[in-house]
Coordinates of C-alpha atoms and ligand atoms in Angstrom, one line a residue:
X1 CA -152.3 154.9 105.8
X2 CA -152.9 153.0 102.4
X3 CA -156.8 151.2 102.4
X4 CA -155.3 148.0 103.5
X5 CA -152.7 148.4 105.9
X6 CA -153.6 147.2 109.4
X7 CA -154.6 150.1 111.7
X8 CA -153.2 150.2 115.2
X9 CA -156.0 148.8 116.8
X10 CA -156.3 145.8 114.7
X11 CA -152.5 145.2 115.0
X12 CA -152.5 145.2 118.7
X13 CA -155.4 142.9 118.9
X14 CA -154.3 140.2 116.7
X15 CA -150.8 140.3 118.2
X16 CA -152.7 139.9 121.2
X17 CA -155.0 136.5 120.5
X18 CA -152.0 135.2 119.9
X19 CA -150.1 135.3 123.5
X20 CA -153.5 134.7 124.5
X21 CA -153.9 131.6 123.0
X22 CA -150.4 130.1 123.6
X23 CA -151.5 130.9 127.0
X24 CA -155.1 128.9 127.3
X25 CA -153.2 126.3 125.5
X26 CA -151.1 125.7 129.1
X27 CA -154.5 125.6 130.9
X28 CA -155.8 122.9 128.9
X29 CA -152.4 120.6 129.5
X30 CA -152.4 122.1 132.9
X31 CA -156.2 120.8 133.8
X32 CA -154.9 117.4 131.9
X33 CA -152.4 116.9 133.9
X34 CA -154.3 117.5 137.1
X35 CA -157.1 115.2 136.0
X36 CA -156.6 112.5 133.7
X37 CA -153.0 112.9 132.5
X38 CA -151.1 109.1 133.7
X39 CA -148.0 109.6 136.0
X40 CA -145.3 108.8 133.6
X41 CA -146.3 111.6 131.6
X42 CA -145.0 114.1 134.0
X43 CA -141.8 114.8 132.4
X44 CA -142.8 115.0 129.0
X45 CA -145.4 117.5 130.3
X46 CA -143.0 120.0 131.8
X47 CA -140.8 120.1 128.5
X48 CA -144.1 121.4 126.4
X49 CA -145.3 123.6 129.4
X50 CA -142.0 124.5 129.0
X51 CA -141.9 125.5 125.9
X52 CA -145.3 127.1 125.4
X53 CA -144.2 129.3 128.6
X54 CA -140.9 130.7 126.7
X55 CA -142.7 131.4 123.3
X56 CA -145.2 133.4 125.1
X57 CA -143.3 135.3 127.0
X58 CA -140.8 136.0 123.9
X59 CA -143.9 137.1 122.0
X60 CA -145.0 139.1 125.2
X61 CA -141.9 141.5 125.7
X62 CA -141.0 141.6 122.5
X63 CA -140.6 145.4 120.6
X64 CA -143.3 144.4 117.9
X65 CA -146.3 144.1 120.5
X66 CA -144.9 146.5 122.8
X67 CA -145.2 149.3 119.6
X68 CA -148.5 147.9 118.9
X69 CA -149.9 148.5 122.6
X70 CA -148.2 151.9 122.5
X71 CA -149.7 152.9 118.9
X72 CA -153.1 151.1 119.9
X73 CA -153.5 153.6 123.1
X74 CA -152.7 156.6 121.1
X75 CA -155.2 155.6 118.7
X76 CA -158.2 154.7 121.7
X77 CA -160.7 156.8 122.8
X78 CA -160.4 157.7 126.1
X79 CA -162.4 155.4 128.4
X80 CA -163.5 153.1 125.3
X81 CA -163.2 149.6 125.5
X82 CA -160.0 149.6 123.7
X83 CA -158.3 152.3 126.4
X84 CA -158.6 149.6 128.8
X85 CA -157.2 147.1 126.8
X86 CA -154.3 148.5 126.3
X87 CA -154.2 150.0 129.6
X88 CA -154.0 146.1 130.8
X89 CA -151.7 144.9 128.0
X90 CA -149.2 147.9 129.0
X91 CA -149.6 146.9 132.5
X92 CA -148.6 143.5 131.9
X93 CA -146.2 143.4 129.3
X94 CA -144.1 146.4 131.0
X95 CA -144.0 144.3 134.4
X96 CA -142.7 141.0 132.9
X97 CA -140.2 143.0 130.9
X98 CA -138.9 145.1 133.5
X99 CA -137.8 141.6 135.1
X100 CA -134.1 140.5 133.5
X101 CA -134.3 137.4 131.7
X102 CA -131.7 136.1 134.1
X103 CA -133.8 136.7 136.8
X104 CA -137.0 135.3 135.3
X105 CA -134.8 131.9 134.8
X106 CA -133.6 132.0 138.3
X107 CA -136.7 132.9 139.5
X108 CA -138.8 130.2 137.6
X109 CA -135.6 127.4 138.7
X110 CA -135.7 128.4 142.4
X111 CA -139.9 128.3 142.5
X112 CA -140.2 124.8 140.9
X113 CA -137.0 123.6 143.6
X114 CA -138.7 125.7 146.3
X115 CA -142.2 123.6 146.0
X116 CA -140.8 120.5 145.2
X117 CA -138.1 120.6 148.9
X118 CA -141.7 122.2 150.2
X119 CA -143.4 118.9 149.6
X120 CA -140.7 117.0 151.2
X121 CA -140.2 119.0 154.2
X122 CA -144.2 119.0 154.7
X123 CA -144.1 115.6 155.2
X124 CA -141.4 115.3 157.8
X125 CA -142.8 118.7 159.6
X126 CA -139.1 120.1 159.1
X127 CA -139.2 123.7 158.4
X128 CA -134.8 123.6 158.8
X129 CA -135.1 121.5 155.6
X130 CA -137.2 124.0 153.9
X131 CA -135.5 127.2 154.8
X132 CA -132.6 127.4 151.9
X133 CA -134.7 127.0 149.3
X134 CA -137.3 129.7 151.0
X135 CA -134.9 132.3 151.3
X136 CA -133.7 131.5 147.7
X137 CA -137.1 132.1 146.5
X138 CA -137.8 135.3 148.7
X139 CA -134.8 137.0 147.6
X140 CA -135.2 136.6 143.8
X141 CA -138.9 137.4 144.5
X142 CA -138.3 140.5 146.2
X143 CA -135.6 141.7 143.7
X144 CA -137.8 140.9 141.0
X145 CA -140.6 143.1 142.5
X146 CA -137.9 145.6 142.8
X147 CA -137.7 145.9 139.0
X148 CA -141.7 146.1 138.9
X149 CA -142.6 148.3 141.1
X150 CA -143.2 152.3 140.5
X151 CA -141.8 152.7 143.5
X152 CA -139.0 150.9 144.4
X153 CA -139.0 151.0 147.8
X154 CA -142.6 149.2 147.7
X155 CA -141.5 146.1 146.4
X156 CA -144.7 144.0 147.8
X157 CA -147.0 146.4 146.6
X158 CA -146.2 145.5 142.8
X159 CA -146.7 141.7 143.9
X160 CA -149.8 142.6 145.3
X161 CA -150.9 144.3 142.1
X162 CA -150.2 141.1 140.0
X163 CA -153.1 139.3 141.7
X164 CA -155.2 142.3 142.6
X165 CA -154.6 145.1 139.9
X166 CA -154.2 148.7 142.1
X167 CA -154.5 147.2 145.4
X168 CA -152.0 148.7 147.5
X169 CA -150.8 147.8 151.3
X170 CA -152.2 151.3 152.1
X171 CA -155.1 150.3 151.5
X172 CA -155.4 147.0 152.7
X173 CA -154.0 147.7 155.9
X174 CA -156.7 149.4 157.7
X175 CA -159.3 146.9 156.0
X176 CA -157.2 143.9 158.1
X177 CA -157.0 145.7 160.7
X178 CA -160.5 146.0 161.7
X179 CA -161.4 142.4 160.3
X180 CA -158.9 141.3 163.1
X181 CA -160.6 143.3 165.9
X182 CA -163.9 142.4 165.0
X183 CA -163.4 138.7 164.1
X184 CA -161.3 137.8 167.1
X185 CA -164.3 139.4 169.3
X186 CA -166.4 137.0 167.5
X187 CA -164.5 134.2 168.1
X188 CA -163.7 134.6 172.1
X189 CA -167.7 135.2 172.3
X190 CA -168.3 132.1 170.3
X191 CA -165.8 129.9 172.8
X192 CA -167.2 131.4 175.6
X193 CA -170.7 131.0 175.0
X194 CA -169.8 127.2 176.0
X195 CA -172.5 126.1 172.8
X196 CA -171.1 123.0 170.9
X197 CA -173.1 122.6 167.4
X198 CA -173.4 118.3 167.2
X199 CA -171.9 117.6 164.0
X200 CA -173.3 113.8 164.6
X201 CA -176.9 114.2 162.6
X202 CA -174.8 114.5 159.5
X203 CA -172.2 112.2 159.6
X204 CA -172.9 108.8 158.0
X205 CA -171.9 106.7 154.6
X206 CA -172.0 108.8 151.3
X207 CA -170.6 106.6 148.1
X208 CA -169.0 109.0 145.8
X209 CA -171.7 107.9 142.5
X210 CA -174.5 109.5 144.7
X211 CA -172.2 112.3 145.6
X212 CA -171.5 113.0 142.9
X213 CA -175.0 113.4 141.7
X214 CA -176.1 115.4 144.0
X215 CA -173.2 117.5 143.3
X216 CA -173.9 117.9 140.1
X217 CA -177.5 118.8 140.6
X218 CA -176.6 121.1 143.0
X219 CA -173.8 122.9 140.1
X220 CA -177.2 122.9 137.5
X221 CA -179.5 124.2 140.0
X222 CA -177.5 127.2 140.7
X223 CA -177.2 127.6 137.0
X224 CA -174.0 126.4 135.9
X225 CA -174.1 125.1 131.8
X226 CA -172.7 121.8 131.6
X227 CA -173.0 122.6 128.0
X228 CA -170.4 124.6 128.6
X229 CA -168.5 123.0 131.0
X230 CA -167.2 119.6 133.0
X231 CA -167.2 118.2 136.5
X232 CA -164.0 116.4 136.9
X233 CA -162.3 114.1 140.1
X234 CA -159.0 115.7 141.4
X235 CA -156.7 115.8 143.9
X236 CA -157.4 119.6 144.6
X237 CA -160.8 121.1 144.0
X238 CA -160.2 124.0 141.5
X239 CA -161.7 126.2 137.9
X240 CA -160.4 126.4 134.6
X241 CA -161.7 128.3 132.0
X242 CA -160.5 128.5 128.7
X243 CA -163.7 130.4 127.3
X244 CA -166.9 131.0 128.6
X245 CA -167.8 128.3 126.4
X246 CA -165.4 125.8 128.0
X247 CA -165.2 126.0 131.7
X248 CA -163.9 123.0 133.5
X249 CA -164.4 122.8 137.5
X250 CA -163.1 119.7 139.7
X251 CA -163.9 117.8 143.1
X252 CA -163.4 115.6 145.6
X253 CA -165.4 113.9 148.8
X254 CA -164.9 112.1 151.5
X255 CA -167.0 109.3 151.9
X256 CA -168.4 109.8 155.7
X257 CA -169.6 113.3 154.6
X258 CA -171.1 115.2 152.0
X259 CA -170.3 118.5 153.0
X260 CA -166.8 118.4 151.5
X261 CA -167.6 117.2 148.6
X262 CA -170.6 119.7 147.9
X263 CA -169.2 122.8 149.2
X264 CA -166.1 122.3 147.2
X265 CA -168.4 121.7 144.6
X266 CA -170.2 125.1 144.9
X267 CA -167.0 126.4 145.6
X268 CA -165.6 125.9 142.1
X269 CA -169.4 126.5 139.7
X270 CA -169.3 130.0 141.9
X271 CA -165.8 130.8 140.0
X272 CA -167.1 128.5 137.1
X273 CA -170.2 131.2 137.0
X274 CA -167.9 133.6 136.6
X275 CA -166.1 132.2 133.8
X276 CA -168.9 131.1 131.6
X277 CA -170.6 134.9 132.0
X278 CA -166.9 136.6 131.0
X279 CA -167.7 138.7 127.6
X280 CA -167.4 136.5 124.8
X281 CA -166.1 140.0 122.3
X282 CA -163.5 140.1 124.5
X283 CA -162.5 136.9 124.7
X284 CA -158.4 137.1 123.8
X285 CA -158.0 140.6 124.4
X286 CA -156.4 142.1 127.5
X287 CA -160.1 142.5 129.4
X288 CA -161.1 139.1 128.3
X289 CA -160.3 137.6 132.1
X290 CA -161.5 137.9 135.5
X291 CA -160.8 141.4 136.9
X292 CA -158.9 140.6 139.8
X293 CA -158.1 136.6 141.8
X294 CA -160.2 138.7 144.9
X295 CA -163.1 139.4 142.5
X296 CA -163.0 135.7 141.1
X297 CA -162.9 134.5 144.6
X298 CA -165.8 136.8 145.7
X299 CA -167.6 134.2 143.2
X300 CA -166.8 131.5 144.3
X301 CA -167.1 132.4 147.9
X302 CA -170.5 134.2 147.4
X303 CA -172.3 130.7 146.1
X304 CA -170.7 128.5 148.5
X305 CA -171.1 130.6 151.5
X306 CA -173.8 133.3 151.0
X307 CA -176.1 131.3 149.3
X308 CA -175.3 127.0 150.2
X309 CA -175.1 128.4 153.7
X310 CA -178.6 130.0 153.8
X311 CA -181.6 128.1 154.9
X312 CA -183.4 128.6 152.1
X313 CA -180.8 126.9 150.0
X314 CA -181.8 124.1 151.8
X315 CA -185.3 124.7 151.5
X316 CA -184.7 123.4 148.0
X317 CA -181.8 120.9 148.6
X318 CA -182.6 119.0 151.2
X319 CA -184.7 117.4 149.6
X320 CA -182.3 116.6 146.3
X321 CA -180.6 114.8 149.5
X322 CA -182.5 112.3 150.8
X323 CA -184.1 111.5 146.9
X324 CA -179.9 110.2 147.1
X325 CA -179.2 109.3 150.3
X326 CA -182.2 107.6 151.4
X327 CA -181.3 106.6 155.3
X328 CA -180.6 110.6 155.8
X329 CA -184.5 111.4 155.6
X330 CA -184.3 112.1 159.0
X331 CA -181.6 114.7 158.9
X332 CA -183.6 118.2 158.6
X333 CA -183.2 121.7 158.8
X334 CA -182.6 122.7 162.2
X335 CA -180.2 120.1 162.7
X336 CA -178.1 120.7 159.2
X337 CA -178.2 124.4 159.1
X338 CA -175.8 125.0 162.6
X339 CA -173.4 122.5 161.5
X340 CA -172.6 124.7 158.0
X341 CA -172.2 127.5 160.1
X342 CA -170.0 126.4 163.1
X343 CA -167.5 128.4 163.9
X344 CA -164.1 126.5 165.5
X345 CA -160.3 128.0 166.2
X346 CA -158.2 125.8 164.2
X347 CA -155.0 125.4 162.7
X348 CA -155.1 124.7 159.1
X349 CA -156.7 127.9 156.8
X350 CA -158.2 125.7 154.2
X351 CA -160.2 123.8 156.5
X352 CA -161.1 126.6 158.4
X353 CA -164.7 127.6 158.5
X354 CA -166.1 131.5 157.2
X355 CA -165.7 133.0 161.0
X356 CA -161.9 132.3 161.5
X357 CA -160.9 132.5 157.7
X358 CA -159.7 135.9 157.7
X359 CA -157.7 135.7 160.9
X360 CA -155.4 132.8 159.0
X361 CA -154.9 135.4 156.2
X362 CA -154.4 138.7 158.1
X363 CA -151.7 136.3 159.9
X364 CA -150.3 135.7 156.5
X365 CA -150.6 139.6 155.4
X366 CA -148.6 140.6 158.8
X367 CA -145.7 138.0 158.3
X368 CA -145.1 139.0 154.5
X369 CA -145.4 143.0 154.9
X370 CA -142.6 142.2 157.8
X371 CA -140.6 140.1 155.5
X372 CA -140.4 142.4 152.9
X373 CA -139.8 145.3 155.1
X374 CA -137.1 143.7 156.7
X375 CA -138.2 143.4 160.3
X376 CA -138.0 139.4 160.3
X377 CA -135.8 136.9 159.0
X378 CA -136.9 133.5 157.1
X379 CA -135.6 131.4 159.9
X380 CA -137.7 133.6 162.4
X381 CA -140.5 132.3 160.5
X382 CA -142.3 129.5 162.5
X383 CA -141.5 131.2 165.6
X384 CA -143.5 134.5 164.7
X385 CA -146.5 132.4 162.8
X386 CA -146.7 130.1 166.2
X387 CA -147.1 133.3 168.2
X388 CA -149.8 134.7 166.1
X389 CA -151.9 131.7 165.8
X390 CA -151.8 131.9 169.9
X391 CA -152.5 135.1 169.8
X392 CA -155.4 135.5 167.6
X393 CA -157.0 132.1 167.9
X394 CA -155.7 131.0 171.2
X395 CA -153.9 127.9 169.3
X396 CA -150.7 127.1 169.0
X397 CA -149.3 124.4 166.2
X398 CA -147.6 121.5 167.5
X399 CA -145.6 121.6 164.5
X400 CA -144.6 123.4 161.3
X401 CA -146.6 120.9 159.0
X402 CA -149.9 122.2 160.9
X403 CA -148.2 125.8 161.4
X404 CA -146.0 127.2 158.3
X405 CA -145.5 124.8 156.1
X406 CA -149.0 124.2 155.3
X407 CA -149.2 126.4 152.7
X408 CA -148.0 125.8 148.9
X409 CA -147.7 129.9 147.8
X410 CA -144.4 131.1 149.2
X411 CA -142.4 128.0 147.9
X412 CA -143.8 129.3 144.5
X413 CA -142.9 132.4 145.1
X414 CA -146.4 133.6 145.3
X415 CA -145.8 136.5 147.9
X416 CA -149.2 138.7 148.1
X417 CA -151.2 136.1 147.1
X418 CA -153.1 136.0 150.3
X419 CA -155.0 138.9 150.8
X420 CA -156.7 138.2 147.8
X421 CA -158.8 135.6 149.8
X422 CA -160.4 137.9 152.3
X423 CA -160.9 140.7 149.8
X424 CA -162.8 138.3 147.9
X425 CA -164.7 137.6 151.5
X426 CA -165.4 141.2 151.9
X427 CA -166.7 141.8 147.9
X428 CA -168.9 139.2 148.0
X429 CA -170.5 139.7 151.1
X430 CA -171.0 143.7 150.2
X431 CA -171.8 142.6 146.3
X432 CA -174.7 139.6 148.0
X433 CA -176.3 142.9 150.2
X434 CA -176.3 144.9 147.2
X435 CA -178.5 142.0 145.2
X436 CA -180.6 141.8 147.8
X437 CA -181.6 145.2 148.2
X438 CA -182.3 145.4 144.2
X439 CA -183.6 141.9 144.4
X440 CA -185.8 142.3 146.8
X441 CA -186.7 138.5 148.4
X442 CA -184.7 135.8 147.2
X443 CA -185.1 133.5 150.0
X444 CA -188.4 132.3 148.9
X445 CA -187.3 132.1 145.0
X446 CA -184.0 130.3 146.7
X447 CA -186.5 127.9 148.1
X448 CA -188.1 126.9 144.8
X449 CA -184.9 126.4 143.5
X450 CA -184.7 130.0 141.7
X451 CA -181.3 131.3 141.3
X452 CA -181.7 132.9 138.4
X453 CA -182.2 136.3 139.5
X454 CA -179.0 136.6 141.4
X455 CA -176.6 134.9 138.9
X456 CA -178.6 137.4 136.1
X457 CA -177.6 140.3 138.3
X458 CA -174.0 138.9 138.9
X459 CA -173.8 138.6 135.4
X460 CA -174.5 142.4 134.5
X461 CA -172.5 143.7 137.6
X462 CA -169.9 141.9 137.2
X463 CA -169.2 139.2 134.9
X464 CA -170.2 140.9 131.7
X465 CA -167.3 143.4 131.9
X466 CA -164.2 141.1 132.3
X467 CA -161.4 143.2 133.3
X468 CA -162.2 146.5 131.6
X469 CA -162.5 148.3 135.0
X470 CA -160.5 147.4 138.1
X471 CA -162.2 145.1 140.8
X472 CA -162.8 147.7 143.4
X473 CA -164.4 150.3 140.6
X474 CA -166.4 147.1 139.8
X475 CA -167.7 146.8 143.5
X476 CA -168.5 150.3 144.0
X477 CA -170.7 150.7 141.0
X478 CA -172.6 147.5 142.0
X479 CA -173.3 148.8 145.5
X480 CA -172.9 152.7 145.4
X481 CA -170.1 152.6 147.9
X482 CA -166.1 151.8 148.4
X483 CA -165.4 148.2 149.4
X484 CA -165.4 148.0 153.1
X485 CA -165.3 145.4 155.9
X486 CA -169.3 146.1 157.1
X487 CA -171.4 144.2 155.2
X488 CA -168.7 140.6 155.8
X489 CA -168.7 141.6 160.1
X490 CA -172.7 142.4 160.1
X491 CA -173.0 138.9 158.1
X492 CA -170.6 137.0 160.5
X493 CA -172.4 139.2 163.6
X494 CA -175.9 137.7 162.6
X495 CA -174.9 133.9 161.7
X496 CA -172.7 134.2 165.4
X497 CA -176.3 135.3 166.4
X498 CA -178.1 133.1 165.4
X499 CA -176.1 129.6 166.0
X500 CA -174.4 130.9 169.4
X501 CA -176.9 133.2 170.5
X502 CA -174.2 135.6 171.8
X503 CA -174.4 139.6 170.4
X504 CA -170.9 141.1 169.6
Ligands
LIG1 ZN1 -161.5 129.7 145.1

């Protein structure tokens, strides 16, 4: 090795910032083009996307960073910093190149068809319309997961892994299993208790402007950096971040009530949080991101629900609310808090409220494990999703735009995308009891509008090490146990509690 030849590590990395880069560069036209982008640009849009999408994934899989990976984790101490990045870069790079490049084109043809005949047959509630292109999708996306996975006869299992890194169905499985139990308990106790929570107190005339600034205050108070980030309008609510020092989050409202608008709101600064506390030395590395799409939405999930849920939240915000919305003065407390925490059966998952969320994914989990092991047929689809909803929430669609097709993922090919959500459900709500037992009170800091603490601790249990351990390792650490289902079901058992006054 001559005094200035590049060692292994060095190569790897700078190989590396580059893929990563071409990369964020697609973010930032993809957050354009959801926000401010005008319609006729659409098409001139797709061809760059395009093209940044095919460099990257040249440089990717080609043989020069796939020798500097290998080199780099001979060269690494074993569980350094730079072990892990490897670890993920070999991770990565070996899955996208184990798919042909015939494959990947089909693939990426058949997902971009898939979602746009979705859209169509949406609208007309036509699932017949929609089937073709479904089962074109599924089968490239299966055989594709065949050439990922270790084991081959586990093809949703490396699917799985590309949104949750070492989550199997294994062990999943028995984590579903219980939520189902448990949750559906809750829910028959909540419909038979016969108590109906009056949503009338806050239903009333909210223009956007004020929204918007409550919204806002709400994002700062919590503690995220508009410094370091934007609040933009979109059609769907949703987080980008390109660096922790450039994090952009979007919203929407409806004008007749807040709590869209706001919960959306902390929705997206909880994964916004997340991204502006990711470790700036490893920004464009391999352990520069989020650890796992369960562990972002634990974030996001933890701030919206945990915390703009709780009373004390609203110890401090209420008041933010009537300084804008003047002719609410009268709403308080008692009134608000049961309508944030109502639980309904209903049909459509993203407006369904914390205690029937997980039965809309472990619904989702069931039919995809039984697609991919061959024990139901695309066209039995609707069929087998109408029979679960009946089953577990005692609902039944009275069509497949409110049933199957309500759902963008599987026309994009994003099979095992799902159980991210409730994973997410369960770290948060086992990451929120750890904080508070090392926190000690935070109800009466919450009060004074103190979130510091918690987003502090967050931040050193979580965000600080991007994805240098796996999400589950990241959990148990911060709570001294394995992620489990308790600490979500004894949260849902006490809110049940205390809005329905039933015990389950
Ligand atoms: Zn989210």
């Amino acid at each position: 090795l001559s005094p200035t030849a590049e060692r292994p590590a060095e190569r790897f990395l700078r190989l590396w910032s580059e893929v990563a880069d071409l990369g964020k560069a697609a973010e930032v036209l993809g957050w354009d083009q959801e926000t401010y982008m005008p319609p006729k640009g659409q098409a001139a849009r797709a061809r760059l996307l395009g093209t940044l999408a095919a460099l990257r994934h040249e440089r990717m899989v080609s043989a020069k960073l796939r020798d500097a990976i290998e080199a780099a984790a001979q060269a690494a101490e074993p569980a350094s910093a730079l072990a892990a990045q490897a670890r993920e870069a070999r991770r990565i790079v070996t899955k996208l190149a184990s798919v042909p490049t015939r494959l990947a084109r089909e693939l990426a043809e058949a997902r971009s068809n898939g979602q746009a005949v979705w859209q169509e047959a949406r609208r007309e509630a036509d699932f017949a319309r929609f089937r073709p292109a479904l089962e074109r999708v599924f089968e490239l996306t299966r055989e594709a997961a065949q050439h990922m996975a270790l084991d081959a006869s586990n093809p949703y299992d490396a699917l799985l892994d590309d949104y949750e890194p070492g989550t199997t169905t294994a062990e999943l499985a028995p984590l579903f299993e219980r939520l189902r139990a448990s949750l559906a308990a809750m829910v028959q106790a909540v419909v038979g208790s016969g108590v109906v929570v009056d949503e009338r107190p806050v239903r009333g005339h909210y223009p956007p402007e004020r929204q918007l600034a409550f919204c806002r205050a709400a994002a700062e108070g919590i503690g995220f950096d508009f410094e370091a980030g934007r609040l933009d309008r979109a059609v769907h609510p949703f987080c980008s971040g390109f660096d922790p020092g450039d994090v952009r989050i979007t919203w929407r409202w409806m004008e007749e009530d807040f709590r869209s608008g706001l919960f959306g709101v902390l929705h997206e600064a909880g994964h916004g949080l997340y991204e502006q506390g990711l470790p700036r030395e490893w920004q464009r590395t391999p352990i520069g991101d989020a650890a796992s799409m369960g562990l972002h939405e634990s974030q996001s999930r933890l701030w919206e629900n945990q915390v703009g849920r709780s009373r004390a939240f609203w110890r401090w915000a209420l008041p933010l609310l009537h300084e804008q919305f003047p002719d609410k003065r009268a709403l308080g407390i008692d009134e608000l808090w049961p309508t944030l925490n109502a639980v309904q059966p209903s049909l459509i998952r993203v407006e369904a409220d914390e205690g029937t969320y997980d039965l809309h994914i472990a619904i989702r989990f069931d039919l995809e494990r039984a697609l991919f092991a061959d024990e139901l047929a695309i066209d039995e689809l609707p069929g087998a999703w109408n029979d679960a909803y009946e089953e577990l929430l005692g609902i039944r669609p009275a069509n497949d735009a409110e049933g199957v097709l309500q759902d963008l993922h599987w026309s994009a090919g994003a099979f095992g995308y799902f159980p991210t959500y409730t994973l997410g459900n369960m770290m948060k709500a086992q990451l929120y009891t750890a904080a508070r037992r090392d926190l000690g009170d935070l109800d009466s800091a919450f009060a004074r509008g103190e979130f510091a603490p918690l987003l502090e601790w967050l931040r050193d249990r979580v965000h600080r090490h991007g994805a240098r351990f796996r999400a589950k390792e990241l959990v148990e650490r911060a709570s001294g146990r394995p992620l489990s289902a308790d600490d979500h079901l004894a949260a849902r058992a006490a809110t049940v509690e205390a809005v329905y006054g039933v015990t389950v």
